[in-house]
mmCIF file of N, CA and C in Angstrom:
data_model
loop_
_atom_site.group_PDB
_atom_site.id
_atom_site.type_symbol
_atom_site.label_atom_id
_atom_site.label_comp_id
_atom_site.label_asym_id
_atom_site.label_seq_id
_atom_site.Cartn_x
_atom_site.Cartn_y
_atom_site.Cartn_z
ATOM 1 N N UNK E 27 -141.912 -10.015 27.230
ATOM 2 C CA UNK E 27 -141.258 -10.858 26.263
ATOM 3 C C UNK E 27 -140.348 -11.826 27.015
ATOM 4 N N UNK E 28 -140.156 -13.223 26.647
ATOM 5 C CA UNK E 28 -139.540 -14.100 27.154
ATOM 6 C C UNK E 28 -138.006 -13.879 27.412
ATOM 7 N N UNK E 29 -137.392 -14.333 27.961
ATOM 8 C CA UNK E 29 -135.666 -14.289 27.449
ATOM 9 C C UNK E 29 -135.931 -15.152 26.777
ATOM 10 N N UNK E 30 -136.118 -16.476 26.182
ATOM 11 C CA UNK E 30 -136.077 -17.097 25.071
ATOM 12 C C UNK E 30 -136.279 -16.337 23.582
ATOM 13 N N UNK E 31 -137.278 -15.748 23.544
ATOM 14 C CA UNK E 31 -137.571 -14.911 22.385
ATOM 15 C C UNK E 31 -136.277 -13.734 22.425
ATOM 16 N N UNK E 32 -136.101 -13.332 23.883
ATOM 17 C CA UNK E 32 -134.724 -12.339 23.371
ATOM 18 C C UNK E 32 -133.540 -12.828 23.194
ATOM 19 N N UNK E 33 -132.962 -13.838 23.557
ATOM 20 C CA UNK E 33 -132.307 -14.725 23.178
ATOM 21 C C UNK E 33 -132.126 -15.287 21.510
ATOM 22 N N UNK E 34 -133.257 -15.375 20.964
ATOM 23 C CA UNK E 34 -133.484 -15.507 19.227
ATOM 24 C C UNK E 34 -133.332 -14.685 18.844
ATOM 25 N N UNK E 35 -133.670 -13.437 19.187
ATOM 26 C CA UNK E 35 -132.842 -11.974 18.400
ATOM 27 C C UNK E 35 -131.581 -11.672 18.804
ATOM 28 N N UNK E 36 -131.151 -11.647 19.778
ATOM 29 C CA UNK E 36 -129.929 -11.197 19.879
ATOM 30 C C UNK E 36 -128.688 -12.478 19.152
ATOM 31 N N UNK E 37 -129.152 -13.510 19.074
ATOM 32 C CA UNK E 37 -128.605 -14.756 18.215
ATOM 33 C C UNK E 37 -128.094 -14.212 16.869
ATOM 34 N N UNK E 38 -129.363 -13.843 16.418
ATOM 35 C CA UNK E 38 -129.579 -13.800 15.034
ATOM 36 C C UNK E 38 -128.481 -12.235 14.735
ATOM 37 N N UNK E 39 -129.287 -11.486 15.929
ATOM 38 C CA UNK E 39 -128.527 -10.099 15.130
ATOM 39 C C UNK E 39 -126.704 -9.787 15.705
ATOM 40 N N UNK E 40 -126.101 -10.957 16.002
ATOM 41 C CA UNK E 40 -124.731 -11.366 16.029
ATOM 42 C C UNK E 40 -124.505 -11.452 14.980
ATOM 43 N N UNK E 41 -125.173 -12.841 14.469
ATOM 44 C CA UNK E 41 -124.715 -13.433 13.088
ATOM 45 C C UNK E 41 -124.979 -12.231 12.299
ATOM 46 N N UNK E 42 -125.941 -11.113 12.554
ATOM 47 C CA UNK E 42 -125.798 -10.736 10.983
ATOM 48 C C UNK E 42 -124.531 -9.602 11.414
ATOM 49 N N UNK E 43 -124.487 -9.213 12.944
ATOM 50 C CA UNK E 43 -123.350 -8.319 12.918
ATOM 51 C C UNK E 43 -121.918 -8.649 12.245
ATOM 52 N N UNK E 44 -121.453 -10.339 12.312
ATOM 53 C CA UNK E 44 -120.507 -11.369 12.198
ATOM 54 C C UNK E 44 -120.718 -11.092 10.624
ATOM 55 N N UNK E 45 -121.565 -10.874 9.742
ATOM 56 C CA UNK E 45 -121.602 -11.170 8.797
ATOM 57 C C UNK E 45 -121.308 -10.191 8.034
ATOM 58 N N UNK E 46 -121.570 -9.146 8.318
ATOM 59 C CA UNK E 46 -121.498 -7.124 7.796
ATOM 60 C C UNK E 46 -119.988 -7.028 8.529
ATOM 61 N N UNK E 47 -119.576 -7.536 9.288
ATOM 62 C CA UNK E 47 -118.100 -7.204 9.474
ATOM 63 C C UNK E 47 -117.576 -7.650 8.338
ATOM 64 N N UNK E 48 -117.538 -8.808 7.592
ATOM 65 C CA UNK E 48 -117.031 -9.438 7.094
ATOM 66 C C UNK E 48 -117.021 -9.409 5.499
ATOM 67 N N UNK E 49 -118.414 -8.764 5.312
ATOM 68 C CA UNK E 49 -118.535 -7.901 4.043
ATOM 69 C C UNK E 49 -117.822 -6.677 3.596
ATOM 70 N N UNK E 50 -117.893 -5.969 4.811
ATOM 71 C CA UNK E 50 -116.889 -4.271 4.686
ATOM 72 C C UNK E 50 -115.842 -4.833 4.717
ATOM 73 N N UNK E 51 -114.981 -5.822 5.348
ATOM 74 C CA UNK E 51 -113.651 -6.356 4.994
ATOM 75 C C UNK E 51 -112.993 -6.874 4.042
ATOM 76 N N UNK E 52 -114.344 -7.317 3.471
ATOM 77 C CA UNK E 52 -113.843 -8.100 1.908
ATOM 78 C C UNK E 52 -113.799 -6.454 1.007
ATOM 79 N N UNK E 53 -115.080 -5.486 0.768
ATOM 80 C CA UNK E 53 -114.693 -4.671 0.264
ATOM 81 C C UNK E 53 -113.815 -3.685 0.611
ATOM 82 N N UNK E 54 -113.405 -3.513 1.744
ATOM 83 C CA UNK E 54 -112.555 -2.442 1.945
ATOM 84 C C UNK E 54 -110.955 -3.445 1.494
ATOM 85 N N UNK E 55 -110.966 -4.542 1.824
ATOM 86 C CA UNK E 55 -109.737 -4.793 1.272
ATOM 87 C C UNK E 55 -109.891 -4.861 -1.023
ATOM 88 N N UNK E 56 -110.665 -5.050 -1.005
ATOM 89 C CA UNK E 56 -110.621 -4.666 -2.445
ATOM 90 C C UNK E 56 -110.573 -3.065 -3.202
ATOM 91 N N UNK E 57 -110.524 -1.944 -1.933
ATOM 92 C CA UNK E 57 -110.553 -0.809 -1.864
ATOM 93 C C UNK E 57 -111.300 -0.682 -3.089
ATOM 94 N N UNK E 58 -113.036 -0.994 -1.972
ATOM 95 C CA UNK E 58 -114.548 -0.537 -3.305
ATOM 96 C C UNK E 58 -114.276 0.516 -1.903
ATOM 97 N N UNK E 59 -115.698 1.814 -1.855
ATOM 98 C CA UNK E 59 -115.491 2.271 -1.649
ATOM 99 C C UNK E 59 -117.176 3.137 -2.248
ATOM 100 N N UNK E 60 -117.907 2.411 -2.537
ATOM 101 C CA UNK E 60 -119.161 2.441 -3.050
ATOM 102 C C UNK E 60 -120.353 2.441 -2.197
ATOM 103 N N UNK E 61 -121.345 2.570 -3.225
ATOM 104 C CA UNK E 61 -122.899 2.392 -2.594
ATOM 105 C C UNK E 61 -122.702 1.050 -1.348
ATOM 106 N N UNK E 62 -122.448 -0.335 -1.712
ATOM 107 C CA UNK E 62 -122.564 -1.282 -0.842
ATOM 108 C C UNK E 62 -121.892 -1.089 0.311
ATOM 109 N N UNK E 63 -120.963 -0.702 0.257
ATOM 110 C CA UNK E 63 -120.085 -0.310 1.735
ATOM 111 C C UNK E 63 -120.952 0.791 2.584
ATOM 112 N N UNK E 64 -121.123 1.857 1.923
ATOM 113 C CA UNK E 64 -121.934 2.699 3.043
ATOM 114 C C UNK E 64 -123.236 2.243 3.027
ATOM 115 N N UNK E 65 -123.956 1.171 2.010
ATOM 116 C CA UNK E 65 -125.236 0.519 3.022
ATOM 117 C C UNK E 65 -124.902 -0.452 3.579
ATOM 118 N N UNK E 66 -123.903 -1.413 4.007
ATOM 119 C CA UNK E 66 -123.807 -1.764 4.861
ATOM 120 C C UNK E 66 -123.286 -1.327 6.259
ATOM 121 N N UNK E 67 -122.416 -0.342 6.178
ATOM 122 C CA UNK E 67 -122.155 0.420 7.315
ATOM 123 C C UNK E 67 -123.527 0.910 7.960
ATOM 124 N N UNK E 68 -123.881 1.607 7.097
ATOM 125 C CA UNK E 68 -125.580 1.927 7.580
ATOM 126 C C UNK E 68 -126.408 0.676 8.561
ATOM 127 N N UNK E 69 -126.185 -0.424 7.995
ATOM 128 C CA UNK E 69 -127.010 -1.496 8.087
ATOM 129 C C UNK E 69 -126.202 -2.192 9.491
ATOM 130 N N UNK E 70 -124.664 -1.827 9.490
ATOM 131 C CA UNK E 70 -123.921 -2.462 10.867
ATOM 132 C C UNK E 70 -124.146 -1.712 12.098
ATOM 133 N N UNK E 71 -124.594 -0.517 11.794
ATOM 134 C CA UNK E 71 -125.135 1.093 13.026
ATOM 135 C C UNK E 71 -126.381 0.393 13.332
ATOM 136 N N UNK E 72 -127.220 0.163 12.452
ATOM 137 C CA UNK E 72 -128.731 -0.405 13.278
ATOM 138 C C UNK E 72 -128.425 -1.418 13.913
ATOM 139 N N UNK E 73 -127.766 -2.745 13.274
ATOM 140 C CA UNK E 73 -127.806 -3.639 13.846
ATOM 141 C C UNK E 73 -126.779 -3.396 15.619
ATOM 142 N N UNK E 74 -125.793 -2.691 15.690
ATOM 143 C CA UNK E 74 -125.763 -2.632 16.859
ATOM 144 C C UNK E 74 -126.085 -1.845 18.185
ATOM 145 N N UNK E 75 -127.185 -1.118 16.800
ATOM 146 C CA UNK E 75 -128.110 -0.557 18.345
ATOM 147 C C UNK E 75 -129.553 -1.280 18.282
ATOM 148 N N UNK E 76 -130.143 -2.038 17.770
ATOM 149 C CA UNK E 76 -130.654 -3.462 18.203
ATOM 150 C C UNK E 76 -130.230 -4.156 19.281
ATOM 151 N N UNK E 77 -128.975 -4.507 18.952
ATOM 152 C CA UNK E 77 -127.888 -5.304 20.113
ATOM 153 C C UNK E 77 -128.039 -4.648 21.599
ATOM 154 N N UNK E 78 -127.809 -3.545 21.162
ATOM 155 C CA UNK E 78 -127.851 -2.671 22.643
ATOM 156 C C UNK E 78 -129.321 -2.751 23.732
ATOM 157 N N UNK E 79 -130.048 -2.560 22.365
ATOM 158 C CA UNK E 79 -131.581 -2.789 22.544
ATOM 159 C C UNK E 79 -132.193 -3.189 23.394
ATOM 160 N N UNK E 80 -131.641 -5.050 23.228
ATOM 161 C CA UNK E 80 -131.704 -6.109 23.451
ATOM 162 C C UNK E 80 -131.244 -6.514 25.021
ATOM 163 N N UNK E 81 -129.700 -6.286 24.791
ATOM 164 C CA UNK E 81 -129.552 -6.107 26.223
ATOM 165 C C UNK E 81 -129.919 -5.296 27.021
ATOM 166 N N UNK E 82 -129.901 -4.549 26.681
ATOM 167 C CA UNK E 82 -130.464 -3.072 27.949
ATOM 168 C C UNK E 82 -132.219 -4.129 28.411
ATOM 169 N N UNK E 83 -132.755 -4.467 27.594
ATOM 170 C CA UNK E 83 -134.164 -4.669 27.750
ATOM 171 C C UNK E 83 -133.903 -6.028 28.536
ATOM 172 N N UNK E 84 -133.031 -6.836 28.268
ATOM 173 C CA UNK E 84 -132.684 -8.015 29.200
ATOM 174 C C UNK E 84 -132.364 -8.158 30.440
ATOM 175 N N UNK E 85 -131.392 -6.672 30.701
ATOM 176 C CA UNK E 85 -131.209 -6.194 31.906
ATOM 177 C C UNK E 85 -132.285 -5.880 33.164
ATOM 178 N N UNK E 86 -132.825 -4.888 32.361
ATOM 179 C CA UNK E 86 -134.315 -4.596 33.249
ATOM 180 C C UNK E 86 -134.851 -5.475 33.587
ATOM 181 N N UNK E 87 -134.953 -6.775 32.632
ATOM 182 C CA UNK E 87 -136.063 -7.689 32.729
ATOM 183 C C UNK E 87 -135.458 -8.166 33.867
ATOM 184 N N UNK E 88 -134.093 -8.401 34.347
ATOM 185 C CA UNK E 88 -133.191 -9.222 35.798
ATOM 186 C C UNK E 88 -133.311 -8.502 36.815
ATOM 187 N N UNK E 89 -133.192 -7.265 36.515
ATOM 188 C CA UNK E 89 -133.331 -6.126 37.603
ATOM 189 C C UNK E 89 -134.663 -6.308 37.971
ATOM 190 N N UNK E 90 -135.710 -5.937 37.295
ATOM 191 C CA UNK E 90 -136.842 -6.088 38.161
ATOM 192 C C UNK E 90 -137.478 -7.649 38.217
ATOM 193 N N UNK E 91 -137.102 -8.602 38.021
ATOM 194 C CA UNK E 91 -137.292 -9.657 38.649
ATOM 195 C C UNK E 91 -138.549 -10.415 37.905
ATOM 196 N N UNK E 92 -138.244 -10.384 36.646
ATOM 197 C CA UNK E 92 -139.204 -11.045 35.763
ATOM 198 C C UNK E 92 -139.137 -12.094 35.367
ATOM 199 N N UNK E 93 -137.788 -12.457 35.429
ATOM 200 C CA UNK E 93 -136.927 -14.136 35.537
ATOM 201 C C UNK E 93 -137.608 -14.767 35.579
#
């Protein structure tokens, strides 16, 4: 896989990390405390082991010299 193509995911799955922060903040300051909060918490755990994913797999790709 390209770094360009990993580069477009790890883009994207910022913004949506940037974006699920910002949701649990709005509801936790409205102290909900509901279904939407723990699926998005759910949904902020995948997305940052995607993230991790991503880099770890970017890494290798430098380490072994696929550049």
């Amino acid at each position: 896989m390209a770094i360009e193509q990993h580069r477009y995911f790890l883009t994207m799955l910022i913004w949506a990390l940037i974006l699920e922060i910002f949701v649990i903040a709005y509801y936790l300051s409205q102290q909900r405390f509901d279904f939407t909060v723990q699926f998005t918490s759910i949904l902020m755990i995948i997305t940052i082991i995607g993230i991790y994913a991503i880099i770890h797999r970017i890494r290798k790709e430098i380490r072994e010299g696929y550049v």
